[in-house]
Amino acid sequence: MAGRAPCVAVGVLLTIGVVGGCGTVSERQDDVRDTAAAFERALGEGAYAHVCAVLAPGTVEELEQSADAPCAKALSEEQLPSGGAVRQTDVYGNQARAVLASDVLFLSHFTGGWKVMAAGCRQRPHEPYQCRIKGG
């Protein structure tokens, strides 16, 4: 049992270092909220190039492959409705969920900041969310 305490202490310190090095929980929630709001604002304005800039690389790739078109054109054809105001954000390490008035976004943290991994998501009872736009 005595040999286990140093391992636990190192694990706790590493966790604090990883989470603490990326800002406070409140700052991370604000960053997620800002990214979700930027995504929704661009979507509402039909500024699809700006929407694509907020999408995660894997999501852009999946969208372009599925539509066989560049991201902005694929988004315009998808006709994803605006989700409205951000009501809640939940941050779990490098993953986050933004609950909007009529949508749910899933985000991941990349070197350049938060990016939207999935949008147009609907919760289903006892099943995973179903999302219209998602990446691998």
mmCIF file of C-alpha atoms in Angstrom:
data_model
loop_
_atom_site.group_PDB
_atom_site.id
_atom_site.type_symbol
_atom_site.label_atom_id
_atom_site.label_comp_id
_atom_site.label_asym_id
_atom_site.label_seq_id
_atom_site.Cartn_x
_atom_site.Cartn_y
_atom_site.Cartn_z
ATOM 1 C CA MET A 1 0.000 0.000 0.000
ATOM 2 C CA ALA A 2 2.876 2.377 0.758
ATOM 3 C CA GLY A 3 4.233 2.044 -2.798
ATOM 4 C CA ARG A 4 0.886 3.060 -4.231
ATOM 5 C CA ALA A 5 0.708 6.547 -2.649
ATOM 6 C CA PRO A 6 3.494 8.062 -4.818
ATOM 7 C CA CYS A 7 1.774 6.746 -7.976
ATOM 8 C CA VAL A 8 -1.541 8.279 -6.936
ATOM 9 C CA ALA A 9 0.172 11.571 -6.093
ATOM 10 C CA VAL A 10 1.925 11.652 -9.489
ATOM 11 C CA GLY A 11 -1.363 10.871 -11.254
ATOM 12 C CA VAL A 12 -3.124 13.683 -9.411
ATOM 13 C CA LEU A 13 -0.320 16.138 -10.183
ATOM 14 C CA LEU A 14 -0.331 15.183 -13.863
ATOM 15 C CA THR A 15 -4.094 15.626 -14.011
ATOM 16 C CA ILE A 16 -3.878 19.028 -12.332
ATOM 17 C CA GLY A 17 -1.069 20.039 -14.692
ATOM 18 C CA VAL A 18 -2.991 19.004 -17.807
ATOM 19 C CA VAL A 19 -6.289 20.572 -16.764
ATOM 20 C CA GLY A 20 -4.756 23.548 -14.985
ATOM 21 C CA GLY A 21 -2.464 24.387 -17.899
ATOM 22 C CA CYS A 22 -5.422 25.096 -20.151
ATOM 23 C CA GLY A 23 -7.167 27.728 -18.051
ATOM 24 C CA THR A 24 -9.766 27.538 -15.343
ATOM 25 C CA VAL A 25 -13.000 25.646 -15.826
ATOM 26 C CA SER A 26 -14.805 28.970 -16.097
ATOM 27 C CA GLU A 27 -12.379 30.228 -18.779
ATOM 28 C CA ARG A 28 -12.743 26.975 -20.726
ATOM 29 C CA GLN A 29 -16.540 27.191 -20.529
ATOM 30 C CA ASP A 30 -16.371 30.798 -21.766
ATOM 31 C CA ASP A 31 -14.141 29.722 -24.679
ATOM 32 C CA VAL A 32 -16.589 26.935 -25.592
ATOM 33 C CA ARG A 33 -19.507 29.380 -25.341
ATOM 34 C CA ASP A 34 -17.682 31.887 -27.577
ATOM 35 C CA THR A 35 -16.878 29.218 -30.188
ATOM 36 C CA ALA A 36 -20.461 27.914 -30.201
ATOM 37 C CA ALA A 37 -21.803 31.469 -30.502
ATOM 38 C CA ALA A 38 -19.412 32.239 -33.390
ATOM 39 C CA PHE A 39 -20.521 29.035 -35.143
ATOM 40 C CA GLU A 40 -24.202 29.939 -34.716
ATOM 41 C CA ARG A 41 -23.713 33.583 -35.732
ATOM 42 C CA ALA A 42 -21.901 32.563 -38.947
ATOM 43 C CA LEU A 43 -24.514 29.893 -39.660
ATOM 44 C CA GLY A 44 -27.353 32.383 -39.170
ATOM 45 C CA GLU A 45 -25.656 34.849 -41.530
ATOM 46 C CA GLY A 46 -25.071 32.184 -44.166
ATOM 47 C CA ALA A 47 -21.319 32.827 -43.846
ATOM 48 C CA TYR A 48 -20.461 29.200 -44.558
ATOM 49 C CA ALA A 49 -16.722 29.809 -44.981
ATOM 50 C CA HIS A 50 -16.688 31.142 -41.403
ATOM 51 C CA VAL A 51 -18.709 28.144 -40.218
ATOM 52 C CA CYS A 52 -16.152 25.838 -41.850
ATOM 53 C CA ALA A 53 -13.347 27.705 -40.047
ATOM 54 C CA VAL A 54 -14.937 26.791 -36.702
ATOM 55 C CA LEU A 55 -15.394 23.116 -37.632
ATOM 56 C CA ALA A 56 -12.826 20.512 -36.590
ATOM 57 C CA PRO A 57 -10.613 19.214 -39.417
ATOM 58 C CA GLY A 58 -12.157 15.723 -39.297
ATOM 59 C CA THR A 59 -15.647 17.203 -39.492
ATOM 60 C CA VAL A 60 -14.726 19.297 -42.537
ATOM 61 C CA GLU A 61 -13.218 16.222 -44.174
ATOM 62 C CA GLU A 62 -16.285 14.068 -43.473
ATOM 63 C CA LEU A 63 -18.664 16.784 -44.697
ATOM 64 C CA GLU A 64 -16.708 17.318 -47.911
ATOM 65 C CA GLN A 65 -16.452 13.587 -48.624
ATOM 66 C CA SER A 66 -20.149 12.974 -47.960
ATOM 67 C CA ALA A 67 -21.275 15.854 -50.165
ATOM 68 C CA ASP A 68 -18.459 15.535 -52.718
ATOM 69 C CA ALA A 69 -18.146 19.315 -52.494
ATOM 70 C CA PRO A 70 -16.060 21.927 -50.654
ATOM 71 C CA CYS A 71 -17.108 22.582 -47.056
ATOM 72 C CA ALA A 72 -18.944 25.890 -47.630
ATOM 73 C CA LYS A 73 -20.986 24.484 -50.527
ATOM 74 C CA ALA A 74 -21.736 21.287 -48.591
ATOM 75 C CA LEU A 75 -22.973 23.324 -45.615
ATOM 76 C CA SER A 76 -25.210 25.494 -47.774
ATOM 77 C CA GLU A 77 -26.778 22.359 -49.239
ATOM 78 C CA GLU A 78 -27.160 20.782 -45.794
ATOM 79 C CA GLN A 79 -29.390 23.691 -44.725
ATOM 80 C CA LEU A 80 -28.574 23.208 -41.065
ATOM 81 C CA PRO A 81 -30.891 25.517 -39.106
ATOM 82 C CA SER A 82 -29.445 27.919 -36.574
ATOM 83 C CA GLY A 83 -29.551 26.543 -33.037
ATOM 84 C CA GLY A 84 -30.036 29.882 -31.307
ATOM 85 C CA ALA A 85 -28.484 31.128 -28.094
ATOM 86 C CA VAL A 86 -26.063 29.073 -26.017
ATOM 87 C CA ARG A 87 -27.849 28.001 -22.834
ATOM 88 C CA GLN A 88 -25.292 25.716 -21.190
ATOM 89 C CA THR A 89 -21.752 24.470 -21.665
ATOM 90 C CA ASP A 90 -20.140 21.383 -20.180
ATOM 91 C CA VAL A 91 -16.370 20.919 -20.424
ATOM 92 C CA TYR A 92 -14.677 17.571 -19.841
ATOM 93 C CA GLY A 93 -10.937 17.952 -20.400
ATOM 94 C CA ASN A 94 -10.491 18.521 -24.141
ATOM 95 C CA GLN A 95 -14.110 17.693 -24.970
ATOM 96 C CA ALA A 96 -17.169 19.892 -24.516
ATOM 97 C CA ARG A 97 -20.887 20.079 -25.146
ATOM 98 C CA ALA A 98 -22.772 23.297 -25.861
ATOM 99 C CA VAL A 99 -26.533 23.146 -25.389
ATOM 100 C CA LEU A 100 -28.276 25.761 -27.485
ATOM 101 C CA ALA A 101 -31.921 26.798 -27.673
ATOM 102 C CA SER A 102 -32.644 24.235 -30.394
ATOM 103 C CA ASP A 103 -29.396 22.351 -31.017
ATOM 104 C CA VAL A 104 -26.504 20.637 -29.277
ATOM 105 C CA LEU A 105 -22.906 21.038 -30.423
ATOM 106 C CA PHE A 106 -19.973 18.839 -29.469
ATOM 107 C CA LEU A 107 -16.537 20.446 -29.456
ATOM 108 C CA SER A 108 -12.915 19.399 -29.033
ATOM 109 C CA HIS A 109 -9.925 21.478 -28.053
ATOM 110 C CA PHE A 110 -7.138 21.718 -30.636
ATOM 111 C CA THR A 111 -3.863 23.657 -30.619
ATOM 112 C CA GLY A 112 -5.654 26.637 -32.172
ATOM 113 C CA GLY A 113 -8.613 26.529 -29.793
ATOM 114 C CA TRP A 114 -12.048 24.919 -29.628
ATOM 115 C CA LYS A 115 -13.573 23.465 -32.800
ATOM 116 C CA VAL A 116 -17.026 22.040 -33.470
ATOM 117 C CA MET A 117 -16.895 18.272 -33.978
ATOM 118 C CA ALA A 118 -20.648 17.727 -34.391
ATOM 119 C CA ALA A 119 -23.703 19.925 -34.933
ATOM 120 C CA GLY A 120 -27.388 19.492 -35.548
ATOM 121 C CA CYS A 121 -27.475 16.966 -32.706
ATOM 122 C CA ARG A 122 -30.617 15.585 -31.151
ATOM 123 C CA GLN A 123 -30.736 13.539 -27.987
ATOM 124 C CA ARG A 124 -32.491 10.188 -28.254
ATOM 125 C CA PRO A 125 -33.775 8.309 -25.218
ATOM 126 C CA HIS A 126 -31.317 5.599 -24.113
ATOM 127 C CA GLU A 127 -29.207 6.063 -27.268
ATOM 128 C CA PRO A 128 -26.314 8.302 -28.342
ATOM 129 C CA TYR A 129 -27.019 11.699 -29.867
ATOM 130 C CA GLN A 130 -27.849 11.703 -33.560
ATOM 131 C CA CYS A 131 -25.983 14.512 -35.371
ATOM 132 C CA ARG A 132 -26.511 15.834 -38.890
ATOM 133 C CA ILE A 133 -22.903 17.014 -39.177
ATOM 134 C CA LYS A 134 -20.099 15.052 -37.527
ATOM 135 C CA GLY A 135 -16.495 14.131 -38.033
ATOM 136 C CA GLY A 136 -14.279 11.169 -37.441
#
